């Protein structure tokens, strides 16, 4: 009996058969689920394929849109293509106006005699075949090893060779690193000086000190935005902002093309006198086409922009408001606007003003006399009158922000000033940044001031000082306005001009059109190329500023040797017949300690006795030759013993 019949008859299936039936049912359900899943997948796949086809169809329809094609033959398509090409050519010509000029017929040479590879000492000669002009004649500061040297001025050797070609001197602004060497130059050469009134006024003060009053007849005061002719050169001074009043950039035009020299600059939109950089005039020359740009590199590592000079005034306000005693402000004597801002705050807080320092007084009175600043002379008092007023009613403006040992601030800090001594209640403001090489001097005077108990605000204080030089974004603006074919970064150490080169390249100037000059490099510029053609003699001349005279190179070298190794003097009486010492004395300084002087004297005496026993007879008849020989013998002995080469001075008396 089969299963169906058994169920029909009402019989119960066995447990085994019930399990088998349950298993079969599970298989049927599983097969049915698989069938349903496949059917669903097929449906979904079909739907996906249909969706993809629709998308492709849409894309095909979109790509078939004829409105995006401009390469057709319709008139509007031709016009679109022509406009694109014209705009491209317009951009190229706008960015490089002289790109397609390639003549080498006319050339100009540029020779820096100072200002490259250093901070300061700026002097550059521009030269054609027939004529030459000099741009600035500045000074720089000595290193610590140049003992007794106050300033350095450029070597004028190349000027001597081309003096017949020179037609004049053009001054960009009145900072010492641009005019400081003018009086030393005029003691040998005399050429017309073209400048705006303030630089000429400050040069006039220098001529007064140096006894050169008669040479003021060479002054040629000029107007900005006016073109002047000087031999083969046409030039124009363009107003720019800097840390001194009345600074200028320079546009020089020759047959070779136009050259722009920025001088020292920053782009200050809110200057104290209300005269911002003449960007319009710079852009005018840029549109005409500039062959070459020489641009200030001093702040080439500084990102962004340099803050306005007016920001310092806000800092002065807060310092003056909190000061309980005297305020003593020190800055560069040439920074008239900084001095003016300090005096304004002094007047606002009811203080009398005492100006101390020869250069500070001279520059301020010059600026007042020429009308660059407006101050009532009644507010000023002399140094000997300071003690008559309460401390909180006195402002002292002085020199010495660079730690100069002869400056008024230094003498105040060391209690050497006749009238002013630093008090614990004094508020001292050093509103400047240390010039490279002067860091030690600035630190020294800062230590003296702090030891006196005074409160000192210096360069680490927020906005106590702002630079007068352009940061990267201002350098970029200058490059974009001028759009030069060739570029010469100037004014700064070598690493500064290298960085400025990188900035210029980022502004689209071809690396091949940039040359990094050094002092003495003579660079030739024409429409076709820029290249170094030769190197001329350059260097520095040492000046003692106390007597305003040059110090010979060998004198400075001797001073360095004396400082490094000391001096030995030997005074000897010699019996030339017996070849013996009658008397001998040794004096030494800076070589051995005092307690070792006797033993050194004995050693040298024995050395001389040995030398005399072997010396030739003819040597004893030539005193100079004998002294030179003794010098060499002693030099070798001291080096073997002490590893030093001191200055040796033998004085021989032959008996």
mmCIF file of C-alpha atoms in Angstrom, residues 14-399:
data_model
loop_
_atom_site.group_PDB
_atom_site.id
_atom_site.type_symbol
_atom_site.label_atom_id
_atom_site.label_comp_id
_atom_site.label_asym_id
_atom_site.label_seq_id
_atom_site.Cartn_x
_atom_site.Cartn_y
_atom_site.Cartn_z
ATOM 1 C CA UNK A 14 5.438 6.261 10.318
ATOM 2 C CA UNK A 15 7.964 8.668 11.924
ATOM 3 C CA UNK A 16 10.528 7.850 9.263
ATOM 4 C CA UNK A 17 8.138 8.602 6.458
ATOM 5 C CA UNK A 18 7.052 11.902 8.123
ATOM 6 C CA UNK A 19 10.695 13.072 8.320
ATOM 7 C CA UNK A 20 11.258 12.165 4.659
ATOM 8 C CA UNK A 21 8.166 14.134 3.638
ATOM 9 C CA UNK A 22 9.326 17.183 5.636
ATOM 10 C CA UNK A 23 12.712 17.050 3.996
ATOM 11 C CA UNK A 24 11.173 16.914 0.519
ATOM 12 C CA UNK A 25 9.018 19.931 1.320
ATOM 13 C CA UNK A 26 12.093 21.938 2.417
ATOM 14 C CA UNK A 27 13.834 21.138 -0.883
ATOM 15 C CA UNK A 28 10.777 22.256 -2.857
ATOM 16 C CA UNK A 29 10.673 25.553 -0.911
ATOM 17 C CA UNK A 30 14.401 26.150 -1.475
ATOM 18 C CA UNK A 31 14.081 25.478 -5.227
ATOM 19 C CA UNK A 32 11.110 27.814 -5.441
ATOM 20 C CA UNK A 33 13.094 30.609 -3.657
ATOM 21 C CA UNK A 34 15.974 30.186 -6.069
ATOM 22 C CA UNK A 35 13.646 30.434 -9.000
ATOM 23 C CA UNK A 36 12.037 33.596 -7.644
ATOM 24 C CA UNK A 37 15.489 35.200 -6.939
ATOM 25 C CA UNK A 38 16.688 34.523 -10.467
ATOM 26 C CA UNK A 39 13.563 36.022 -11.856
ATOM 27 C CA UNK A 40 14.072 39.143 -9.712
ATOM 28 C CA UNK A 41 17.711 39.484 -10.734
ATOM 29 C CA UNK A 42 16.786 39.192 -14.352
ATOM 30 C CA UNK A 43 14.196 41.895 -13.940
ATOM 31 C CA UNK A 44 16.651 44.182 -12.103
ATOM 32 C CA UNK A 45 19.358 43.539 -14.700
ATOM 33 C CA UNK A 46 17.005 44.449 -17.457
ATOM 34 C CA UNK A 47 16.070 47.635 -15.637
ATOM 35 C CA UNK A 48 19.747 48.580 -15.100
ATOM 36 C CA UNK A 49 20.567 47.985 -18.765
ATOM 37 C CA UNK A 50 17.614 50.108 -19.775
ATOM 38 C CA UNK A 51 18.747 52.957 -17.407
ATOM 39 C CA UNK A 52 22.303 52.870 -18.779
ATOM 40 C CA UNK A 53 21.031 53.013 -22.325
ATOM 41 C CA UNK A 54 18.924 56.037 -21.430
ATOM 42 C CA UNK A 55 21.959 57.799 -19.915
ATOM 43 C CA UNK A 56 24.088 57.058 -22.985
ATOM 44 C CA UNK A 57 21.345 58.371 -25.153
ATOM 45 C CA UNK A 58 21.189 61.569 -23.130
ATOM 46 C CA UNK A 59 24.965 62.004 -23.338
ATOM 47 C CA UNK A 60 24.870 61.441 -27.059
ATOM 48 C CA UNK A 61 22.134 63.992 -27.385
ATOM 49 C CA UNK A 62 24.163 66.478 -25.234
ATOM 50 C CA UNK A 63 27.389 65.972 -27.199
ATOM 51 C CA UNK A 64 25.513 66.494 -30.383
ATOM 52 C CA UNK A 65 24.615 70.057 -29.303
ATOM 53 C CA UNK A 66 26.083 72.274 -32.069
ATOM 54 C CA UNK A 67 26.254 75.480 -29.897
ATOM 55 C CA UNK A 68 29.636 74.590 -28.299
ATOM 56 C CA UNK A 69 31.503 74.300 -31.579
ATOM 57 C CA UNK A 70 33.552 77.360 -32.609
ATOM 58 C CA UNK A 71 35.586 75.781 -35.363
ATOM 59 C CA UNK A 72 32.891 76.012 -37.949
ATOM 60 C CA UNK A 73 32.567 78.281 -40.962
ATOM 61 C CA UNK A 74 29.743 80.426 -39.693
ATOM 62 C CA UNK A 75 30.559 84.123 -39.227
ATOM 63 C CA UNK A 76 30.032 84.114 -35.458
ATOM 64 C CA UNK A 77 32.357 81.114 -35.108
ATOM 65 C CA UNK A 78 35.070 82.870 -37.055
ATOM 66 C CA UNK A 79 34.655 85.982 -34.914
ATOM 67 C CA UNK A 80 34.926 83.951 -31.675
ATOM 68 C CA UNK A 81 38.141 82.345 -32.834
ATOM 69 C CA UNK A 82 39.609 85.692 -33.880
ATOM 70 C CA UNK A 83 38.694 87.282 -30.510
ATOM 71 C CA UNK A 84 40.434 84.478 -28.592
ATOM 72 C CA UNK A 85 43.630 84.912 -30.600
ATOM 73 C CA UNK A 86 43.514 88.697 -30.298
ATOM 74 C CA UNK A 87 43.058 88.574 -26.508
ATOM 75 C CA UNK A 88 45.945 86.143 -26.190
ATOM 76 C CA UNK A 89 48.215 88.449 -28.188
ATOM 77 C CA UNK A 90 46.995 91.448 -26.182
ATOM 78 C CA UNK A 91 47.902 89.718 -22.887
ATOM 79 C CA UNK A 92 51.360 88.838 -24.174
ATOM 80 C CA UNK A 93 52.037 92.394 -25.328
ATOM 81 C CA UNK A 94 50.584 93.847 -22.113
ATOM 82 C CA UNK A 95 52.800 91.670 -19.926
ATOM 83 C CA UNK A 96 55.901 91.962 -22.121
ATOM 84 C CA UNK A 97 55.747 95.218 -24.124
ATOM 85 C CA UNK A 98 59.328 94.836 -25.402
ATOM 86 C CA UNK A 99 59.149 91.097 -26.087
ATOM 87 C CA UNK A 100 59.634 91.365 -29.854
ATOM 88 C CA UNK A 101 62.259 94.145 -29.856
ATOM 89 C CA UNK A 102 65.664 92.647 -30.552
ATOM 90 C CA UNK A 103 68.075 95.415 -31.521
ATOM 91 C CA UNK A 104 71.651 95.561 -30.233
ATOM 92 C CA UNK A 105 72.487 98.895 -31.839
ATOM 93 C CA UNK A 106 72.261 100.958 -28.625
ATOM 94 C CA UNK A 107 73.671 99.766 -25.308
ATOM 95 C CA UNK A 108 74.020 100.993 -21.750
ATOM 96 C CA UNK A 109 76.330 99.663 -19.049
ATOM 97 C CA UNK A 110 75.495 99.534 -15.351
ATOM 98 C CA UNK A 111 78.337 99.349 -12.813
ATOM 99 C CA UNK A 112 77.632 99.117 -9.067
ATOM 100 C CA UNK A 113 80.542 100.340 -6.927
ATOM 101 C CA UNK A 114 78.717 99.625 -3.659
ATOM 102 C CA UNK A 115 75.427 98.363 -2.267
ATOM 103 C CA UNK A 116 75.586 94.743 -3.440
ATOM 104 C CA UNK A 117 76.573 91.941 -1.122
ATOM 105 C CA UNK A 118 76.148 94.401 1.756
ATOM 106 C CA UNK A 119 73.691 96.705 3.479
ATOM 107 C CA UNK A 120 74.600 100.299 2.609
ATOM 108 C CA UNK A 121 77.322 101.971 0.559
ATOM 109 C CA UNK A 122 75.030 102.382 -2.463
ATOM 110 C CA UNK A 123 76.663 103.805 -5.576
ATOM 111 C CA UNK A 124 75.929 102.929 -9.208
ATOM 112 C CA UNK A 125 77.241 104.294 -12.520
ATOM 113 C CA UNK A 126 75.143 104.299 -15.713
ATOM 114 C CA UNK A 127 77.240 104.722 -18.827
ATOM 115 C CA UNK A 128 76.854 105.068 -22.588
ATOM 116 C CA UNK A 129 79.655 105.444 -25.119
ATOM 117 C CA UNK A 130 79.820 109.193 -24.566
ATOM 118 C CA UNK A 131 78.322 110.006 -21.154
ATOM 119 C CA UNK A 132 77.930 108.693 -17.620
ATOM 120 C CA UNK A 133 75.844 109.525 -14.549
ATOM 121 C CA UNK A 134 76.244 108.461 -10.926
ATOM 122 C CA UNK A 135 73.273 107.332 -8.825
ATOM 123 C CA UNK A 136 73.799 107.907 -5.071
ATOM 124 C CA UNK A 137 77.111 107.987 -3.191
ATOM 125 C CA UNK A 138 76.530 106.292 0.148
ATOM 126 C CA UNK A 139 78.469 105.021 3.156
ATOM 127 C CA UNK A 140 78.357 101.784 5.152
ATOM 128 C CA UNK A 141 79.375 100.681 8.634
ATOM 129 C CA UNK A 142 82.641 98.895 9.513
ATOM 130 C CA UNK A 143 82.957 95.462 11.065
ATOM 131 C CA UNK A 144 84.081 95.032 14.661
ATOM 132 C CA UNK A 145 87.578 94.128 13.502
ATOM 133 C CA UNK A 146 88.124 97.530 11.838
ATOM 134 C CA UNK A 147 89.485 99.286 14.905
ATOM 135 C CA UNK A 148 89.185 103.055 14.956
ATOM 136 C CA UNK A 149 87.170 103.098 11.727
ATOM 137 C CA UNK A 150 83.840 104.933 11.884
ATOM 138 C CA UNK A 151 82.462 104.606 8.368
ATOM 139 C CA UNK A 152 83.295 103.036 5.004
ATOM 140 C CA UNK A 153 82.966 104.785 1.645
ATOM 141 C CA UNK A 154 83.264 103.263 -1.846
ATOM 142 C CA UNK A 155 86.570 103.175 -3.673
ATOM 143 C CA UNK A 156 86.397 105.843 -6.402
ATOM 144 C CA UNK A 157 89.118 104.300 -8.586
ATOM 145 C CA UNK A 158 86.749 103.624 -11.520
ATOM 146 C CA UNK A 159 85.417 107.195 -11.319
ATOM 147 C CA UNK A 160 88.965 108.466 -11.852
ATOM 148 C CA UNK A 161 89.159 106.505 -15.108
ATOM 149 C CA UNK A 162 85.917 107.846 -16.588
ATOM 150 C CA UNK A 163 85.686 111.273 -14.927
ATOM 151 C CA UNK A 164 85.628 113.049 -18.311
ATOM 152 C CA UNK A 165 82.419 111.227 -19.226
ATOM 153 C CA UNK A 166 80.505 112.002 -16.017
ATOM 154 C CA UNK A 167 77.733 114.566 -16.470
ATOM 155 C CA UNK A 168 76.210 114.609 -13.004
ATOM 156 C CA UNK A 169 75.120 112.886 -9.791
ATOM 157 C CA UNK A 170 71.493 111.956 -9.069
ATOM 158 C CA UNK A 171 70.392 111.331 -5.475
ATOM 159 C CA UNK A 172 67.305 109.175 -4.778
ATOM 160 C CA UNK A 173 66.892 110.053 -1.071
ATOM 161 C CA UNK A 174 68.696 111.453 1.968
ATOM 162 C CA UNK A 175 69.669 108.343 3.941
ATOM 163 C CA UNK A 176 73.312 108.016 4.928
ATOM 164 C CA UNK A 177 73.750 104.849 2.904
ATOM 165 C CA UNK A 178 72.918 106.960 -0.182
ATOM 166 C CA UNK A 179 74.499 110.374 0.575
ATOM 167 C CA UNK A 180 76.993 109.709 3.404
ATOM 168 C CA UNK A 181 80.047 109.557 1.117
ATOM 169 C CA UNK A 182 79.194 112.665 -0.961
ATOM 170 C CA UNK A 183 81.537 115.055 0.957
ATOM 171 C CA UNK A 184 84.469 112.642 0.603
ATOM 172 C CA UNK A 185 83.688 112.320 -3.111
ATOM 173 C CA UNK A 186 83.586 116.114 -3.553
ATOM 174 C CA UNK A 187 86.991 116.537 -1.990
ATOM 175 C CA UNK A 188 88.351 114.933 -5.170
ATOM 176 C CA UNK A 189 85.630 115.368 -7.817
ATOM 177 C CA UNK A 190 83.026 118.062 -8.448
ATOM 178 C CA UNK A 191 79.942 117.373 -10.554
ATOM 179 C CA UNK A 192 76.405 118.798 -10.469
ATOM 180 C CA UNK A 193 74.132 117.116 -7.903
ATOM 181 C CA UNK A 194 70.504 116.624 -9.003
ATOM 182 C CA UNK A 195 68.050 115.926 -6.188
ATOM 183 C CA UNK A 196 64.879 117.130 -4.494
ATOM 184 C CA UNK A 197 65.246 119.799 -1.748
ATOM 185 C CA UNK A 198 65.520 117.597 1.368
ATOM 186 C CA UNK A 199 68.475 115.473 0.158
ATOM 187 C CA UNK A 200 70.225 118.649 -0.987
ATOM 188 C CA UNK A 201 69.533 120.281 2.392
ATOM 189 C CA UNK A 202 71.112 117.362 4.241
ATOM 190 C CA UNK A 203 74.098 117.276 1.884
ATOM 191 C CA UNK A 204 74.454 121.015 2.518
ATOM 192 C CA UNK A 205 74.796 120.295 6.243
ATOM 193 C CA UNK A 206 77.554 117.803 5.495
ATOM 194 C CA UNK A 207 79.386 120.269 3.275
ATOM 195 C CA UNK A 208 79.282 122.738 6.145
ATOM 196 C CA UNK A 209 81.000 120.246 8.458
ATOM 197 C CA UNK A 210 83.655 119.368 5.905
ATOM 198 C CA UNK A 211 84.482 122.915 4.855
ATOM 199 C CA UNK A 212 82.903 122.512 1.412
ATOM 200 C CA UNK A 213 80.450 125.425 1.514
ATOM 201 C CA UNK A 214 81.610 126.758 -1.854
ATOM 202 C CA UNK A 215 80.574 123.516 -3.564
ATOM 203 C CA UNK A 216 76.874 124.238 -2.880
ATOM 204 C CA UNK A 217 76.948 125.957 -6.276
ATOM 205 C CA UNK A 218 76.799 122.445 -7.767
ATOM 206 C CA UNK A 219 73.323 121.844 -6.264
ATOM 207 C CA UNK A 220 70.539 121.395 -8.838
ATOM 208 C CA UNK A 221 67.109 121.206 -7.065
ATOM 209 C CA UNK A 222 64.624 119.433 -9.315
ATOM 210 C CA UNK A 223 60.890 118.732 -9.544
ATOM 211 C CA UNK A 224 59.302 115.305 -9.495
ATOM 212 C CA UNK A 225 57.377 114.234 -12.592
ATOM 213 C CA UNK A 226 59.557 116.481 -14.736
ATOM 214 C CA UNK A 227 61.992 115.136 -17.336
ATOM 215 C CA UNK A 228 65.547 116.506 -17.343
ATOM 216 C CA UNK A 229 68.272 115.997 -19.939
ATOM 217 C CA UNK A 230 71.826 115.091 -18.959
ATOM 218 C CA UNK A 231 74.045 114.124 -21.892
ATOM 219 C CA UNK A 232 72.751 110.936 -23.474
ATOM 220 C CA UNK A 233 70.338 110.513 -20.573
ATOM 221 C CA UNK A 234 66.853 111.779 -19.873
ATOM 222 C CA UNK A 235 65.762 111.224 -16.292
ATOM 223 C CA UNK A 236 62.761 111.798 -14.066
ATOM 224 C CA UNK A 237 62.320 111.438 -10.307
ATOM 225 C CA UNK A 238 59.123 109.629 -9.260
ATOM 226 C CA UNK A 239 57.767 109.974 -5.720
ATOM 227 C CA UNK A 240 57.909 106.833 -3.591
ATOM 228 C CA UNK A 241 57.427 106.168 0.136
ATOM 229 C CA UNK A 242 60.271 105.109 2.399
ATOM 230 C CA UNK A 243 61.397 105.706 5.986
ATOM 231 C CA UNK A 244 62.475 109.229 5.077
ATOM 232 C CA UNK A 245 60.662 112.186 3.571
ATOM 233 C CA UNK A 246 60.973 113.074 -0.109
ATOM 234 C CA UNK A 247 62.315 109.757 -1.440
ATOM 235 C CA UNK A 248 62.275 109.043 -5.175
ATOM 236 C CA UNK A 249 62.472 106.310 -7.733
ATOM 237 C CA UNK A 250 64.313 107.115 -10.937
ATOM 238 C CA UNK A 251 63.310 106.698 -14.586
ATOM 239 C CA UNK A 252 66.306 106.880 -16.957
ATOM 240 C CA UNK A 253 65.677 106.965 -20.704
ATOM 241 C CA UNK A 254 68.363 106.419 -23.347
ATOM 242 C CA UNK A 255 68.382 105.286 -26.970
ATOM 243 C CA UNK A 256 68.733 101.733 -25.643
ATOM 244 C CA UNK A 257 65.469 102.023 -23.709
ATOM 245 C CA UNK A 258 64.055 103.050 -20.335
ATOM 246 C CA UNK A 259 65.552 101.879 -17.046
ATOM 247 C CA UNK A 260 63.695 102.197 -13.731
ATOM 248 C CA UNK A 261 65.722 102.377 -10.496
ATOM 249 C CA UNK A 262 63.398 102.117 -7.482
ATOM 250 C CA UNK A 263 65.910 103.327 -4.908
ATOM 251 C CA UNK A 264 64.818 102.222 -1.426
ATOM 252 C CA UNK A 265 61.037 101.920 -1.332
ATOM 253 C CA UNK A 266 57.905 100.586 0.281
ATOM 254 C CA UNK A 267 54.332 101.125 -0.850
ATOM 255 C CA UNK A 268 52.683 103.002 2.016
ATOM 256 C CA UNK A 269 49.107 103.991 1.250
ATOM 257 C CA UNK A 270 48.746 106.076 4.437
ATOM 258 C CA UNK A 271 52.040 107.982 4.838
ATOM 259 C CA UNK A 272 52.400 110.719 7.447
ATOM 260 C CA UNK A 273 52.638 113.519 4.877
ATOM 261 C CA UNK A 274 49.723 112.202 2.807
ATOM 262 C CA UNK A 275 51.826 111.613 -0.324
ATOM 263 C CA UNK A 276 51.663 107.906 -1.257
ATOM 264 C CA UNK A 277 53.855 106.213 -3.860
ATOM 265 C CA UNK A 278 53.177 107.573 -7.355
ATOM 266 C CA UNK A 279 51.910 104.276 -8.737
ATOM 267 C CA UNK A 280 50.283 106.029 -11.702
ATOM 268 C CA UNK A 281 53.625 107.319 -12.988
ATOM 269 C CA UNK A 282 55.304 103.964 -12.511
ATOM 270 C CA UNK A 283 52.447 102.320 -14.419
ATOM 271 C CA UNK A 284 52.827 104.945 -17.184
ATOM 272 C CA UNK A 285 56.402 103.844 -17.819
ATOM 273 C CA UNK A 286 55.376 100.206 -17.516
ATOM 274 C CA UNK A 287 52.806 100.668 -20.304
ATOM 275 C CA UNK A 288 55.380 102.399 -22.541
ATOM 276 C CA UNK A 289 57.800 99.530 -21.996
ATOM 277 C CA UNK A 290 60.753 99.273 -19.604
ATOM 278 C CA UNK A 291 64.011 97.708 -20.719
ATOM 279 C CA UNK A 292 65.402 97.010 -17.246
ATOM 280 C CA UNK A 293 64.327 97.338 -13.606
ATOM 281 C CA UNK A 294 66.703 97.749 -10.647
ATOM 282 C CA UNK A 295 64.683 97.118 -7.496
ATOM 283 C CA UNK A 296 65.275 97.198 -3.719
ATOM 284 C CA UNK A 297 65.856 93.683 -2.295
ATOM 285 C CA UNK A 298 66.376 94.431 1.402
ATOM 286 C CA UNK A 299 63.132 92.803 2.643
ATOM 287 C CA UNK A 300 62.871 90.095 -0.001
ATOM 288 C CA UNK A 301 62.389 87.350 2.627
ATOM 289 C CA UNK A 302 59.471 89.121 4.335
ATOM 290 C CA UNK A 303 56.020 87.796 3.411
ATOM 291 C CA UNK A 304 53.037 90.026 2.793
ATOM 292 C CA UNK A 305 53.379 93.804 3.040
ATOM 293 C CA UNK A 306 55.296 96.231 5.236
ATOM 294 C CA UNK A 307 53.110 98.101 7.697
ATOM 295 C CA UNK A 308 52.494 101.794 7.289
ATOM 296 C CA UNK A 309 54.653 104.326 9.134
ATOM 297 C CA UNK A 310 51.446 105.668 10.706
ATOM 298 C CA UNK A 311 51.024 102.406 12.691
ATOM 299 C CA UNK A 312 53.987 103.412 14.901
ATOM 300 C CA UNK A 313 52.059 106.459 16.131
ATOM 301 C CA UNK A 314 49.418 104.230 17.736
ATOM 302 C CA UNK A 315 52.133 102.432 19.696
ATOM 303 C CA UNK A 316 53.597 105.754 20.781
ATOM 304 C CA UNK A 317 50.158 106.781 22.053
ATOM 305 C CA UNK A 318 49.919 103.812 24.401
ATOM 306 C CA UNK A 319 53.504 104.227 25.681
ATOM 307 C CA UNK A 320 53.149 107.961 26.330
ATOM 308 C CA UNK A 321 49.828 107.425 28.101
ATOM 309 C CA UNK A 322 51.359 104.993 30.612
ATOM 310 C CA UNK A 323 54.733 106.765 31.116
ATOM 311 C CA UNK A 324 55.108 108.303 34.610
ATOM 312 C CA UNK A 325 58.510 109.916 34.116
ATOM 313 C CA UNK A 326 60.549 111.176 31.184
ATOM 314 C CA UNK A 327 60.157 109.633 27.744
ATOM 315 C CA UNK A 328 63.429 109.201 25.847
ATOM 316 C CA UNK A 329 62.907 108.221 22.202
ATOM 317 C CA UNK A 330 65.808 107.175 20.004
ATOM 318 C CA UNK A 331 65.668 106.502 16.263
ATOM 319 C CA UNK A 332 67.600 107.184 13.061
ATOM 320 C CA UNK A 333 68.236 110.903 12.757
ATOM 321 C CA UNK A 334 67.040 110.844 9.144
ATOM 322 C CA UNK A 335 63.648 109.294 9.982
ATOM 323 C CA UNK A 336 61.918 112.668 10.249
ATOM 324 C CA UNK A 337 58.383 111.259 10.197
ATOM 325 C CA UNK A 338 59.202 108.942 13.126
ATOM 326 C CA UNK A 339 60.612 111.906 15.065
ATOM 327 C CA UNK A 340 57.593 113.986 14.078
ATOM 328 C CA UNK A 341 55.159 111.348 15.364
ATOM 329 C CA UNK A 342 56.989 111.170 18.711
ATOM 330 C CA UNK A 343 56.959 114.973 19.055
ATOM 331 C CA UNK A 344 53.229 115.070 18.193
ATOM 332 C CA UNK A 345 52.504 112.610 21.026
ATOM 333 C CA UNK A 346 54.746 114.574 23.369
ATOM 334 C CA UNK A 347 52.791 117.782 22.674
ATOM 335 C CA UNK A 348 49.498 115.896 23.067
ATOM 336 C CA UNK A 349 50.551 114.736 26.559
ATOM 337 C CA UNK A 350 51.783 118.170 27.622
ATOM 338 C CA UNK A 351 55.540 117.558 27.306
ATOM 339 C CA UNK A 352 58.349 119.886 26.307
ATOM 340 C CA UNK A 353 60.672 118.482 23.651
ATOM 341 C CA UNK A 354 64.449 118.309 23.929
ATOM 342 C CA UNK A 355 66.327 117.202 20.803
ATOM 343 C CA UNK A 356 69.828 115.871 21.578
ATOM 344 C CA UNK A 357 72.377 114.734 19.037
ATOM 345 C CA UNK A 358 74.060 116.817 16.355
ATOM 346 C CA UNK A 359 72.696 114.893 13.377
ATOM 347 C CA UNK A 360 69.188 114.684 14.879
ATOM 348 C CA UNK A 361 69.036 118.454 15.495
ATOM 349 C CA UNK A 362 70.481 119.293 12.090
ATOM 350 C CA UNK A 363 68.092 117.032 10.140
ATOM 351 C CA UNK A 364 64.983 118.126 12.071
ATOM 352 C CA UNK A 365 65.734 121.846 11.701
ATOM 353 C CA UNK A 366 66.407 121.303 7.993
ATOM 354 C CA UNK A 367 63.033 119.571 7.524
ATOM 355 C CA UNK A 368 61.263 122.368 9.451
ATOM 356 C CA UNK A 369 63.049 125.084 7.486
ATOM 357 C CA UNK A 370 62.169 123.474 4.136
ATOM 358 C CA UNK A 371 58.528 123.076 5.171
ATOM 359 C CA UNK A 372 58.361 119.267 5.247
ATOM 360 C CA UNK A 373 57.090 119.293 8.869
ATOM 361 C CA UNK A 374 55.245 122.013 10.762
ATOM 362 C CA UNK A 375 56.383 122.429 14.388
ATOM 363 C CA UNK A 376 56.388 125.466 16.662
ATOM 364 C CA UNK A 377 59.906 126.152 17.933
ATOM 365 C CA UNK A 378 58.410 127.225 21.301
ATOM 366 C CA UNK A 379 57.875 123.577 22.255
ATOM 367 C CA UNK A 380 61.625 122.873 22.224
ATOM 368 C CA UNK A 381 64.023 123.223 25.179
ATOM 369 C CA UNK A 382 67.791 122.785 25.475
ATOM 370 C CA UNK A 383 69.474 119.892 27.301
ATOM 371 C CA UNK A 384 70.550 122.148 30.165
ATOM 372 C CA UNK A 385 66.881 123.117 30.730
ATOM 373 C CA UNK A 386 65.562 119.571 31.173
ATOM 374 C CA UNK A 387 66.157 119.544 34.932
ATOM 375 C CA UNK A 388 63.918 122.622 35.330
ATOM 376 C CA UNK A 389 60.792 120.666 34.362
ATOM 377 C CA UNK A 390 59.019 117.747 36.102
ATOM 378 C CA UNK A 391 59.944 114.399 34.588
ATOM 379 C CA UNK A 392 56.410 113.775 33.327
ATOM 380 C CA UNK A 393 56.574 116.970 31.254
ATOM 381 C CA UNK A 394 59.709 116.096 29.275
ATOM 382 C CA UNK A 395 60.259 114.253 25.994
ATOM 383 C CA UNK A 396 63.863 113.682 24.863
ATOM 384 C CA UNK A 397 64.416 112.801 21.206
ATOM 385 C CA UNK A 398 67.938 111.595 20.556
ATOM 386 C CA UNK A 399 70.345 109.603 18.421
#
